[in-house]
Amino acid sequence: MDIFVLILPLLAGWLLDKLIGDPFWLPHPIVGFGKLISFCEKRWNKGKHRVKKGACTAVVLIVFIYGASALLIHGLYAMNLWIGVAVSAVLIFYCLAGTTLINEVRMVFMAADHSLEEGRRQVSRIVGRDTSRLTDQEVRLAALVENLSDGVIAPLFWYLLLGVPGMLAYKMINTLDSMVGYKNERYLQFGRWAARIDDIANYIPARLTAVLMILPTGRLSLLKFVGRYGNQHASPNSGYPEAALAGILNCRFGGPHHYFGEMVYKPFIGNNNRPVYSSDMRIAVRVNRFAEGIMVIWVILCLMEAYPFLPL
């Protein structure tokens, strides 16, 4: 077995994402993850000991996905090398959302250019808060802060550490957080562990994302800007990519937002309260593409360097 069993599926899966994105007609394993989480939440998020029930749910689902996918991939490679490579490539494709992220941001700006209502409807597809009261600028800013780390950099980081099973386990962690990691009455206890595990899984990738976004600009002084504003977010991780983009675009994110009918005040990230335009969106898209490309190259180089020590 050769190093190509790690690099070839990665390149194939990444290119698939670049070519076709995430078509709505294609069955997606993340939908299955969501159904598993929903089943467990409805069954156990009640009565006493909700924190323990939520912790067990999160840990069992993450370990199950990692173990099941590791056994599947190992079995496929043992049966036929090319089947193993093909299935690994498809699973990597499912774990990456770079093209979808860019397309969604573009569609929000196109919709907002047409009308505010269309912009609100479009951005509601990608944010987890009430969009009915957003202004035009809030719609555009909400689209820009969609996280490159969660959709691309973190899955690639976990692929580097734990292969395809690590990517899939990360996607389960991320899905758990997006479904039950909210600090509201229903999920505060049950989703506590899911949110904490997500924070841990994204700690390095979020900061790595900020660096990768800044590198293509050549403006390394922005690292100091990220250091100043990156921790000004309720999330211990989300503020770092946001701060990087705020510095690159010389704009400001954050402020008051409606979540589940409640007004939540977030610290501002950045210091220039200027309007953002489609030209800013195009800069953000280029930054994301370069950051993603650098990450793929870095992962490949790391795999090649570590090859003599990998248990292939």
PDB file of C-alpha atoms in Angstrom:
ATOM      1  CA  MET A   1       0.000   0.000   0.000  1.00  0.00           C
ATOM      2  CA  ASP A   2       1.350   3.430  -0.923  1.00  0.00           C
ATOM      3  CA  ILE A   3       0.973   7.030   0.183  1.00  0.00           C
ATOM      4  CA  PHE A   4      -1.383   7.544  -2.771  1.00  0.00           C
ATOM      5  CA  VAL A   5      -4.190   5.825  -0.807  1.00  0.00           C
ATOM      6  CA  LEU A   6      -4.240   8.957   1.361  1.00  0.00           C
ATOM      7  CA  ILE A   7      -3.448  11.639  -1.221  1.00  0.00           C
ATOM      8  CA  LEU A   8      -5.467  10.364  -4.207  1.00  0.00           C
ATOM      9  CA  PRO A   9      -8.824  10.189  -2.358  1.00  0.00           C
ATOM     10  CA  LEU A  10      -8.168  13.638  -0.889  1.00  0.00           C
ATOM     11  CA  LEU A  11      -7.496  15.202  -4.278  1.00  0.00           C
ATOM     12  CA  ALA A  12     -10.414  13.368  -5.910  1.00  0.00           C
ATOM     13  CA  GLY A  13     -12.854  14.348  -3.159  1.00  0.00           C
ATOM     14  CA  TRP A  14     -11.691  17.952  -3.175  1.00  0.00           C
ATOM     15  CA  LEU A  15     -11.977  18.189  -6.966  1.00  0.00           C
ATOM     16  CA  LEU A  16     -15.474  16.685  -6.817  1.00  0.00           C
ATOM     17  CA  ASP A  17     -16.448  19.450  -4.413  1.00  0.00           C
ATOM     18  CA  LYS A  18     -14.987  22.046  -6.773  1.00  0.00           C
ATOM     19  CA  LEU A  19     -16.819  20.573  -9.779  1.00  0.00           C
ATOM     20  CA  ILE A  20     -20.307  19.819  -8.450  1.00  0.00           C
ATOM     21  CA  GLY A  21     -20.547  21.275  -4.947  1.00  0.00           C
ATOM     22  CA  ASP A  22     -23.424  19.839  -2.948  1.00  0.00           C
ATOM     23  CA  PRO A  23     -26.370  19.157  -5.294  1.00  0.00           C
ATOM     24  CA  PHE A  24     -29.758  19.012  -3.546  1.00  0.00           C
ATOM     25  CA  TRP A  25     -30.723  15.799  -5.354  1.00  0.00           C
ATOM     26  CA  LEU A  26     -27.735  13.864  -4.001  1.00  0.00           C
ATOM     27  CA  PRO A  27     -28.330  11.833  -0.801  1.00  0.00           C
ATOM     28  CA  HIS A  28     -26.075  13.199   1.939  1.00  0.00           C
ATOM     29  CA  PRO A  29     -24.752  11.341   5.021  1.00  0.00           C
ATOM     30  CA  ILE A  30     -25.081  14.513   7.102  1.00  0.00           C
ATOM     31  CA  VAL A  31     -28.858  14.177   6.689  1.00  0.00           C
ATOM     32  CA  GLY A  32     -28.509  10.731   8.247  1.00  0.00           C
ATOM     33  CA  PHE A  33     -26.433  12.224  11.075  1.00  0.00           C
ATOM     34  CA  GLY A  34     -29.224  14.733  11.674  1.00  0.00           C
ATOM     35  CA  LYS A  35     -31.872  12.001  11.848  1.00  0.00           C
ATOM     36  CA  LEU A  36     -29.800  10.037  14.366  1.00  0.00           C
ATOM     37  CA  ILE A  37     -29.347  13.132  16.527  1.00  0.00           C
ATOM     38  CA  SER A  38     -33.033  14.044  16.278  1.00  0.00           C
ATOM     39  CA  PHE A  39     -34.080  10.515  17.293  1.00  0.00           C
ATOM     40  CA  CYS A  40     -31.799  10.567  20.354  1.00  0.00           C
ATOM     41  CA  GLU A  41     -32.796  14.107  21.332  1.00  0.00           C
ATOM     42  CA  LYS A  42     -36.535  13.396  21.226  1.00  0.00           C
ATOM     43  CA  ARG A  43     -36.070  10.191  23.185  1.00  0.00           C
ATOM     44  CA  TRP A  44     -33.707  11.395  25.915  1.00  0.00           C
ATOM     45  CA  ASN A  45     -33.963  15.184  26.197  1.00  0.00           C
ATOM     46  CA  LYS A  46     -36.564  15.022  28.952  1.00  0.00           C
ATOM     47  CA  GLY A  47     -36.846  14.285  32.629  1.00  0.00           C
ATOM     48  CA  LYS A  48     -33.834  14.236  34.937  1.00  0.00           C
ATOM     49  CA  HIS A  49     -30.120  13.957  34.206  1.00  0.00           C
ATOM     50  CA  ARG A  50     -30.322  15.729  30.847  1.00  0.00           C
ATOM     51  CA  VAL A  51     -26.655  16.744  30.945  1.00  0.00           C
ATOM     52  CA  LYS A  52     -25.574  13.116  31.363  1.00  0.00           C
ATOM     53  CA  LYS A  53     -27.998  11.928  28.700  1.00  0.00           C
ATOM     54  CA  GLY A  54     -26.733  14.573  26.298  1.00  0.00           C
ATOM     55  CA  ALA A  55     -23.110  13.695  27.067  1.00  0.00           C
ATOM     56  CA  CYS A  56     -23.727   9.998  26.433  1.00  0.00           C
ATOM     57  CA  THR A  57     -25.585  10.784  23.215  1.00  0.00           C
ATOM     58  CA  ALA A  58     -22.781  12.965  21.877  1.00  0.00           C
ATOM     59  CA  VAL A  59     -19.938  10.622  22.804  1.00  0.00           C
ATOM     60  CA  VAL A  60     -21.692   7.460  21.596  1.00  0.00           C
ATOM     61  CA  LEU A  61     -22.669   8.984  18.239  1.00  0.00           C
ATOM     62  CA  ILE A  62     -19.180  10.380  17.595  1.00  0.00           C
ATOM     63  CA  VAL A  63     -17.448   7.116  18.538  1.00  0.00           C
ATOM     64  CA  PHE A  64     -19.988   5.095  16.538  1.00  0.00           C
ATOM     65  CA  ILE A  65     -19.434   7.140  13.364  1.00  0.00           C
ATOM     66  CA  TYR A  66     -15.668   6.976  13.728  1.00  0.00           C
ATOM     67  CA  GLY A  67     -15.618   3.236  14.429  1.00  0.00           C
ATOM     68  CA  ALA A  68     -18.173   2.263  11.785  1.00  0.00           C
ATOM     69  CA  SER A  69     -16.477   4.309   9.063  1.00  0.00           C
ATOM     70  CA  ALA A  70     -13.020   2.975  10.017  1.00  0.00           C
ATOM     71  CA  LEU A  71     -14.271  -0.616   9.756  1.00  0.00           C
ATOM     72  CA  LEU A  72     -16.030   0.108   6.455  1.00  0.00           C
ATOM     73  CA  ILE A  73     -13.007   1.737   4.831  1.00  0.00           C
ATOM     74  CA  HIS A  74     -10.600  -0.912   6.121  1.00  0.00           C
ATOM     75  CA  GLY A  75     -12.873  -3.645   4.769  1.00  0.00           C
ATOM     76  CA  LEU A  76     -13.196  -1.982   1.377  1.00  0.00           C
ATOM     77  CA  TYR A  77      -9.449  -1.534   1.002  1.00  0.00           C
ATOM     78  CA  ALA A  78      -8.936  -5.169   1.999  1.00  0.00           C
ATOM     79  CA  MET A  79     -11.464  -6.236  -0.643  1.00  0.00           C
ATOM     80  CA  ASN A  80     -10.220  -4.009  -3.463  1.00  0.00           C
ATOM     81  CA  LEU A  81      -7.781  -1.110  -3.417  1.00  0.00           C
ATOM     82  CA  TRP A  82      -9.641   0.953  -6.021  1.00  0.00           C
ATOM     83  CA  ILE A  83     -13.023   0.492  -4.342  1.00  0.00           C
ATOM     84  CA  GLY A  84     -11.450   1.749  -1.118  1.00  0.00           C
ATOM     85  CA  VAL A  85      -9.992   4.771  -2.877  1.00  0.00           C
ATOM     86  CA  ALA A  86     -13.285   5.563  -4.642  1.00  0.00           C
ATOM     87  CA  VAL A  87     -15.438   5.322  -1.505  1.00  0.00           C
ATOM     88  CA  SER A  88     -12.911   7.346   0.501  1.00  0.00           C
ATOM     89  CA  ALA A  89     -12.972  10.052  -2.190  1.00  0.00           C
ATOM     90  CA  VAL A  90     -16.773  10.221  -2.118  1.00  0.00           C
ATOM     91  CA  LEU A  91     -16.815  10.464   1.683  1.00  0.00           C
ATOM     92  CA  ILE A  92     -14.223  13.255   1.589  1.00  0.00           C
ATOM     93  CA  PHE A  93     -16.369  15.026  -0.997  1.00  0.00           C
ATOM     94  CA  TYR A  94     -19.350  14.799   1.361  1.00  0.00           C
ATOM     95  CA  CYS A  95     -17.307  16.270   4.222  1.00  0.00           C
ATOM     96  CA  LEU A  96     -16.187  19.366   2.289  1.00  0.00           C
ATOM     97  CA  ALA A  97     -18.446  22.356   1.692  1.00  0.00           C
ATOM     98  CA  GLY A  98     -16.170  24.915   0.063  1.00  0.00           C
ATOM     99  CA  THR A  99     -18.111  25.272  -3.179  1.00  0.00           C
ATOM    100  CA  THR A 100     -21.468  25.274  -1.403  1.00  0.00           C
ATOM    101  CA  LEU A 101     -20.244  27.986   0.975  1.00  0.00           C
ATOM    102  CA  ILE A 102     -19.112  30.222  -1.892  1.00  0.00           C
ATOM    103  CA  ASN A 103     -22.296  29.622  -3.894  1.00  0.00           C
ATOM    104  CA  GLU A 104     -24.520  30.425  -0.919  1.00  0.00           C
ATOM    105  CA  VAL A 105     -22.688  33.688  -0.218  1.00  0.00           C
ATOM    106  CA  ARG A 106     -22.956  34.700  -3.859  1.00  0.00           C
ATOM    107  CA  MET A 107     -26.677  33.886  -3.971  1.00  0.00           C
ATOM    108  CA  VAL A 108     -27.329  35.989  -0.869  1.00  0.00           C
ATOM    109  CA  PHE A 109     -25.641  39.028  -2.443  1.00  0.00           C
ATOM    110  CA  MET A 110     -27.461  38.486  -5.750  1.00  0.00           C
ATOM    111  CA  ALA A 111     -30.791  38.203  -3.921  1.00  0.00           C
ATOM    112  CA  ALA A 112     -30.045  41.263  -1.788  1.00  0.00           C
ATOM    113  CA  ASP A 113     -29.156  43.234  -4.930  1.00  0.00           C
ATOM    114  CA  HIS A 114     -32.643  42.413  -6.226  1.00  0.00           C
ATOM    115  CA  SER A 115     -34.616  43.157  -3.038  1.00  0.00           C
ATOM    116  CA  LEU A 116     -34.273  43.128   0.735  1.00  0.00           C
ATOM    117  CA  GLU A 117     -36.961  40.451   1.149  1.00  0.00           C
ATOM    118  CA  GLU A 118     -35.229  38.135  -1.280  1.00  0.00           C
ATOM    119  CA  GLY A 119     -31.965  38.691   0.552  1.00  0.00           C
ATOM    120  CA  ARG A 120     -33.585  37.832   3.873  1.00  0.00           C
ATOM    121  CA  ARG A 121     -35.107  34.647   2.459  1.00  0.00           C
ATOM    122  CA  GLN A 122     -31.816  33.560   0.913  1.00  0.00           C
ATOM    123  CA  VAL A 123     -29.695  34.205   3.980  1.00  0.00           C
ATOM    124  CA  SER A 124     -32.183  32.294   6.160  1.00  0.00           C
ATOM    125  CA  ARG A 125     -30.901  29.136   4.427  1.00  0.00           C
ATOM    126  CA  ILE A 126     -27.463  29.466   5.986  1.00  0.00           C
ATOM    127  CA  VAL A 127     -27.889  31.224   9.352  1.00  0.00           C
ATOM    128  CA  GLY A 128     -29.535  29.973  12.509  1.00  0.00           C
ATOM    129  CA  ARG A 129     -31.378  33.104  13.555  1.00  0.00           C
ATOM    130  CA  ASP A 130     -34.400  35.235  12.711  1.00  0.00           C
ATOM    131  CA  THR A 131     -33.756  37.023   9.414  1.00  0.00           C
ATOM    132  CA  SER A 132     -37.107  38.813   9.073  1.00  0.00           C
ATOM    133  CA  ARG A 133     -35.806  42.001  10.715  1.00  0.00           C
ATOM    134  CA  LEU A 134     -32.368  42.152   9.114  1.00  0.00           C
ATOM    135  CA  THR A 135     -31.379  45.270   7.225  1.00  0.00           C
ATOM    136  CA  ASP A 136     -29.705  45.028   3.822  1.00  0.00           C
ATOM    137  CA  GLN A 137     -26.267  45.373   5.386  1.00  0.00           C
ATOM    138  CA  GLU A 138     -27.043  42.814   8.098  1.00  0.00           C
ATOM    139  CA  VAL A 139     -28.095  40.342   5.404  1.00  0.00           C
ATOM    140  CA  ARG A 140     -24.808  40.807   3.551  1.00  0.00           C
ATOM    141  CA  LEU A 141     -22.665  40.681   6.691  1.00  0.00           C
ATOM    142  CA  ALA A 142     -24.448  37.521   7.880  1.00  0.00           C
ATOM    143  CA  ALA A 143     -23.572  35.818   4.588  1.00  0.00           C
ATOM    144  CA  LEU A 144     -19.922  36.890   4.723  1.00  0.00           C
ATOM    145  CA  VAL A 145     -19.298  35.398   8.156  1.00  0.00           C
ATOM    146  CA  GLU A 146     -20.382  31.886   7.136  1.00  0.00           C
ATOM    147  CA  ASN A 147     -17.557  29.816   8.467  1.00  0.00           C
ATOM    148  CA  LEU A 148     -14.775  28.574   6.193  1.00  0.00           C
ATOM    149  CA  SER A 149     -13.335  26.752   9.207  1.00  0.00           C
ATOM    150  CA  ASP A 150     -16.353  24.489   9.797  1.00  0.00           C
ATOM    151  CA  GLY A 151     -16.954  23.784   6.125  1.00  0.00           C
ATOM    152  CA  VAL A 152     -13.428  23.192   4.844  1.00  0.00           C
ATOM    153  CA  ILE A 153     -10.402  23.781   7.065  1.00  0.00           C
ATOM    154  CA  ALA A 154     -11.517  21.760  10.088  1.00  0.00           C
ATOM    155  CA  PRO A 155     -12.537  18.659   8.061  1.00  0.00           C
ATOM    156  CA  LEU A 156      -9.157  18.759   6.267  1.00  0.00           C
ATOM    157  CA  PHE A 157      -7.357  19.194   9.589  1.00  0.00           C
ATOM    158  CA  TRP A 158      -9.069  16.127  11.030  1.00  0.00           C
ATOM    159  CA  TYR A 159      -8.359  14.205   7.838  1.00  0.00           C
ATOM    160  CA  LEU A 160      -4.674  14.930   8.364  1.00  0.00           C
ATOM    161  CA  LEU A 161      -4.856  13.611  11.927  1.00  0.00           C
ATOM    162  CA  LEU A 162      -7.341  10.718  11.660  1.00  0.00           C
ATOM    163  CA  GLY A 163      -8.120  10.088   7.997  1.00  0.00           C
ATOM    164  CA  VAL A 164     -11.621   9.764   6.563  1.00  0.00           C
ATOM    165  CA  PRO A 165     -13.073   8.440   9.863  1.00  0.00           C
ATOM    166  CA  GLY A 166     -11.727  11.580  11.557  1.00  0.00           C
ATOM    167  CA  MET A 167     -13.436  13.788   8.977  1.00  0.00           C
ATOM    168  CA  LEU A 168     -16.752  11.989   9.447  1.00  0.00           C
ATOM    169  CA  ALA A 169     -16.461  12.113  13.239  1.00  0.00           C
ATOM    170  CA  TYR A 170     -15.824  15.859  12.960  1.00  0.00           C
ATOM    171  CA  LYS A 171     -18.932  16.298  10.797  1.00  0.00           C
ATOM    172  CA  MET A 172     -20.960  14.455  13.451  1.00  0.00           C
ATOM    173  CA  ILE A 173     -19.521  16.799  16.108  1.00  0.00           C
ATOM    174  CA  ASN A 174     -20.382  19.819  13.978  1.00  0.00           C
ATOM    175  CA  THR A 175     -23.899  18.550  13.264  1.00  0.00           C
ATOM    176  CA  LEU A 176     -24.505  17.847  16.948  1.00  0.00           C
ATOM    177  CA  ASP A 177     -23.513  21.396  17.818  1.00  0.00           C
ATOM    178  CA  SER A 178     -25.670  22.907  15.064  1.00  0.00           C
ATOM    179  CA  MET A 179     -28.721  20.930  16.236  1.00  0.00           C
ATOM    180  CA  VAL A 180     -28.490  20.792  20.040  1.00  0.00           C
ATOM    181  CA  GLY A 181     -25.650  23.126  21.013  1.00  0.00           C
ATOM    182  CA  TYR A 182     -27.846  26.163  21.681  1.00  0.00           C
ATOM    183  CA  LYS A 183     -28.042  27.904  25.054  1.00  0.00           C
ATOM    184  CA  ASN A 184     -31.826  28.027  25.220  1.00  0.00           C
ATOM    185  CA  GLU A 185     -34.325  26.319  27.504  1.00  0.00           C
ATOM    186  CA  ARG A 186     -34.663  23.186  25.389  1.00  0.00           C
ATOM    187  CA  TYR A 187     -30.977  22.481  24.706  1.00  0.00           C
ATOM    188  CA  LEU A 188     -29.035  24.186  27.509  1.00  0.00           C
ATOM    189  CA  GLN A 189     -28.508  20.970  29.464  1.00  0.00           C
ATOM    190  CA  PHE A 190     -28.834  18.256  26.828  1.00  0.00           C
ATOM    191  CA  GLY A 191     -26.557  20.013  24.332  1.00  0.00           C
ATOM    192  CA  ARG A 192     -23.906  21.177  26.782  1.00  0.00           C
ATOM    193  CA  TRP A 193     -21.409  18.425  25.962  1.00  0.00           C
ATOM    194  CA  ALA A 194     -22.071  18.662  22.236  1.00  0.00           C
ATOM    195  CA  ALA A 195     -21.191  22.368  22.327  1.00  0.00           C
ATOM    196  CA  ARG A 196     -18.053  21.794  24.418  1.00  0.00           C
ATOM    197  CA  ILE A 197     -16.809  18.990  22.168  1.00  0.00           C
ATOM    198  CA  ASP A 198     -17.374  21.208  19.134  1.00  0.00           C
ATOM    199  CA  ASP A 199     -15.369  23.985  20.800  1.00  0.00           C
ATOM    200  CA  ILE A 200     -12.473  21.579  21.358  1.00  0.00           C
ATOM    201  CA  ALA A 201     -12.627  20.104  17.841  1.00  0.00           C
ATOM    202  CA  ASN A 202     -12.551  23.586  16.273  1.00  0.00           C
ATOM    203  CA  TYR A 203      -9.994  25.236  18.551  1.00  0.00           C
ATOM    204  CA  ILE A 204      -6.950  24.760  16.306  1.00  0.00           C
ATOM    205  CA  PRO A 205      -8.796  24.812  12.938  1.00  0.00           C
ATOM    206  CA  ALA A 206     -10.438  28.184  13.669  1.00  0.00           C
ATOM    207  CA  ARG A 207      -7.130  29.851  14.411  1.00  0.00           C
ATOM    208  CA  LEU A 208      -5.472  28.088  11.497  1.00  0.00           C
ATOM    209  CA  THR A 209      -8.255  29.379   9.235  1.00  0.00           C
ATOM    210  CA  ALA A 210      -7.529  32.966  10.254  1.00  0.00           C
ATOM    211  CA  VAL A 211      -3.841  32.543   9.394  1.00  0.00           C
ATOM    212  CA  LEU A 212      -4.633  30.877   6.057  1.00  0.00           C
ATOM    213  CA  MET A 213      -7.008  33.714   5.137  1.00  0.00           C
ATOM    214  CA  ILE A 214      -4.372  36.338   5.857  1.00  0.00           C
ATOM    215  CA  LEU A 215      -1.454  34.612   4.089  1.00  0.00           C
ATOM    216  CA  PRO A 216      -2.679  35.215   0.496  1.00  0.00           C
ATOM    217  CA  THR A 217      -3.116  38.933   1.204  1.00  0.00           C
ATOM    218  CA  GLY A 218       0.514  39.334   2.239  1.00  0.00           C
ATOM    219  CA  ARG A 219      -0.666  41.603   5.080  1.00  0.00           C
ATOM    220  CA  LEU A 220       0.828  39.717   8.012  1.00  0.00           C
ATOM    221  CA  SER A 221       0.225  42.735  10.240  1.00  0.00           C
ATOM    222  CA  LEU A 222      -3.422  41.603  10.282  1.00  0.00           C
ATOM    223  CA  LEU A 223      -2.385  38.796  12.635  1.00  0.00           C
ATOM    224  CA  LYS A 224      -2.187  41.445  15.364  1.00  0.00           C
ATOM    225  CA  PHE A 225      -5.710  42.578  14.393  1.00  0.00           C
ATOM    226  CA  VAL A 226      -6.941  38.990  14.730  1.00  0.00           C
ATOM    227  CA  GLY A 227      -5.236  38.731  18.099  1.00  0.00           C
ATOM    228  CA  ARG A 228      -7.088  41.840  19.242  1.00  0.00           C
ATOM    229  CA  TYR A 229     -10.578  40.946  18.003  1.00  0.00           C
ATOM    230  CA  GLY A 230     -10.575  37.154  17.667  1.00  0.00           C
ATOM    231  CA  ASN A 231     -11.624  36.582  21.268  1.00  0.00           C
ATOM    232  CA  GLN A 232     -14.436  39.165  21.099  1.00  0.00           C
ATOM    233  CA  HIS A 233     -17.030  36.530  20.190  1.00  0.00           C
ATOM    234  CA  ALA A 234     -19.375  34.449  22.329  1.00  0.00           C
ATOM    235  CA  SER A 235     -17.846  31.386  20.677  1.00  0.00           C
ATOM    236  CA  PRO A 236     -14.222  30.658  21.630  1.00  0.00           C
ATOM    237  CA  ASN A 237     -13.498  29.930  17.957  1.00  0.00           C
ATOM    238  CA  SER A 238     -15.790  31.729  15.502  1.00  0.00           C
ATOM    239  CA  GLY A 239     -14.292  35.144  16.190  1.00  0.00           C
ATOM    240  CA  TYR A 240     -10.914  34.317  14.669  1.00  0.00           C
ATOM    241  CA  PRO A 241     -11.993  33.743  11.040  1.00  0.00           C
ATOM    242  CA  GLU A 242     -14.437  36.649  11.393  1.00  0.00           C
ATOM    243  CA  ALA A 243     -11.672  38.917  12.672  1.00  0.00           C
ATOM    244  CA  ALA A 244      -9.429  37.890   9.784  1.00  0.00           C
ATOM    245  CA  LEU A 245     -12.115  38.769   7.240  1.00  0.00           C
ATOM    246  CA  ALA A 246     -13.018  42.002   9.046  1.00  0.00           C
ATOM    247  CA  GLY A 247      -9.369  43.025   8.865  1.00  0.00           C
ATOM    248  CA  ILE A 248      -9.014  42.066   5.206  1.00  0.00           C
ATOM    249  CA  LEU A 249     -12.183  43.947   4.200  1.00  0.00           C
ATOM    250  CA  ASN A 250     -11.709  46.762   6.732  1.00  0.00           C
ATOM    251  CA  CYS A 251     -15.281  46.335   7.975  1.00  0.00           C
ATOM    252  CA  ARG A 252     -17.076  45.371  11.183  1.00  0.00           C
ATOM    253  CA  PHE A 253     -19.064  42.280  12.214  1.00  0.00           C
ATOM    254  CA  GLY A 254     -21.138  41.579  15.323  1.00  0.00           C
ATOM    255  CA  GLY A 255     -23.654  43.695  17.185  1.00  0.00           C
ATOM    256  CA  PRO A 256     -27.256  42.863  18.177  1.00  0.00           C
ATOM    257  CA  HIS A 257     -29.014  39.883  16.531  1.00  0.00           C
ATOM    258  CA  HIS A 258     -32.309  38.061  17.047  1.00  0.00           C
ATOM    259  CA  TYR A 259     -32.057  34.393  18.028  1.00  0.00           C
ATOM    260  CA  PHE A 260     -35.242  32.415  18.671  1.00  0.00           C
ATOM    261  CA  GLY A 261     -37.190  35.597  19.421  1.00  0.00           C
ATOM    262  CA  GLU A 262     -34.569  37.008  21.815  1.00  0.00           C
ATOM    263  CA  MET A 263     -32.202  39.908  21.201  1.00  0.00           C
ATOM    264  CA  VAL A 264     -28.581  38.838  21.655  1.00  0.00           C
ATOM    265  CA  TYR A 265     -25.857  41.482  21.839  1.00  0.00           C
ATOM    266  CA  LYS A 266     -22.527  40.392  20.393  1.00  0.00           C
ATOM    267  CA  PRO A 267     -19.306  42.391  20.716  1.00  0.00           C
ATOM    268  CA  PHE A 268     -18.202  44.098  17.541  1.00  0.00           C
ATOM    269  CA  ILE A 269     -15.357  42.500  15.603  1.00  0.00           C
ATOM    270  CA  GLY A 270     -13.510  45.191  13.721  1.00  0.00           C
ATOM    271  CA  ASN A 271     -13.751  48.949  14.010  1.00  0.00           C
ATOM    272  CA  ASN A 272     -14.930  50.306  10.656  1.00  0.00           C
ATOM    273  CA  ASN A 273     -18.720  50.443  10.449  1.00  0.00           C
ATOM    274  CA  ARG A 274     -18.852  50.821   6.679  1.00  0.00           C
ATOM    275  CA  PRO A 275     -21.311  49.256   4.221  1.00  0.00           C
ATOM    276  CA  VAL A 276     -20.202  46.126   2.369  1.00  0.00           C
ATOM    277  CA  TYR A 277     -20.838  45.583  -1.327  1.00  0.00           C
ATOM    278  CA  SER A 278     -20.620  42.853  -3.933  1.00  0.00           C
ATOM    279  CA  SER A 279     -16.994  43.800  -4.497  1.00  0.00           C
ATOM    280  CA  ASP A 280     -16.302  42.823  -0.878  1.00  0.00           C
ATOM    281  CA  MET A 281     -18.048  39.506  -1.457  1.00  0.00           C
ATOM    282  CA  ARG A 282     -15.768  38.813  -4.419  1.00  0.00           C
ATOM    283  CA  ILE A 283     -12.699  39.559  -2.284  1.00  0.00           C
ATOM    284  CA  ALA A 284     -14.012  37.209   0.429  1.00  0.00           C
ATOM    285  CA  VAL A 285     -14.575  34.472  -2.159  1.00  0.00           C
ATOM    286  CA  ARG A 286     -11.007  34.830  -3.452  1.00  0.00           C
ATOM    287  CA  VAL A 287      -9.637  34.743   0.085  1.00  0.00           C
ATOM    288  CA  ASN A 288     -11.600  31.579   0.859  1.00  0.00           C
ATOM    289  CA  ARG A 289     -10.414  29.877  -2.318  1.00  0.00           C
ATOM    290  CA  PHE A 290      -6.768  30.694  -1.672  1.00  0.00           C
ATOM    291  CA  ALA A 291      -7.018  29.613   1.984  1.00  0.00           C
ATOM    292  CA  GLU A 292      -8.621  26.337   0.961  1.00  0.00           C
ATOM    293  CA  GLY A 293      -5.974  25.671  -1.686  1.00  0.00           C
ATOM    294  CA  ILE A 294      -3.146  26.388   0.749  1.00  0.00           C
ATOM    295  CA  MET A 295      -4.711  24.011   3.271  1.00  0.00           C
ATOM    296  CA  VAL A 296      -4.990  21.179   0.743  1.00  0.00           C
ATOM    297  CA  ILE A 297      -1.346  21.630  -0.291  1.00  0.00           C
ATOM    298  CA  TRP A 298      -0.249  21.756   3.355  1.00  0.00           C
ATOM    299  CA  VAL A 299      -2.154  18.555   4.204  1.00  0.00           C
ATOM    300  CA  ILE A 300      -0.582  16.752   1.232  1.00  0.00           C
ATOM    301  CA  LEU A 301       2.915  17.909   2.205  1.00  0.00           C
ATOM    302  CA  CYS A 302       2.348  16.822   5.805  1.00  0.00           C
ATOM    303  CA  LEU A 303       1.142  13.393   4.652  1.00  0.00           C
ATOM    304  CA  MET A 304       4.187  12.985   2.434  1.00  0.00           C
ATOM    305  CA  GLU A 305       6.494  14.011   5.256  1.00  0.00           C
ATOM    306  CA  ALA A 306       4.801  11.628   7.712  1.00  0.00           C
ATOM    307  CA  TYR A 307       4.556   8.744   5.226  1.00  0.00           C
ATOM    308  CA  PRO A 308       7.432   6.619   6.658  1.00  0.00           C
ATOM    309  CA  PHE A 309       5.688   6.642  10.047  1.00  0.00           C
ATOM    310  CA  LEU A 310       2.093   6.029   8.922  1.00  0.00           C
ATOM    311  CA  PRO A 311       0.633   2.549   9.628  1.00  0.00           C
ATOM    312  CA  LEU A 312      -0.370   1.880   5.998  1.00  0.00           C
TER     313      LEU A 312
END
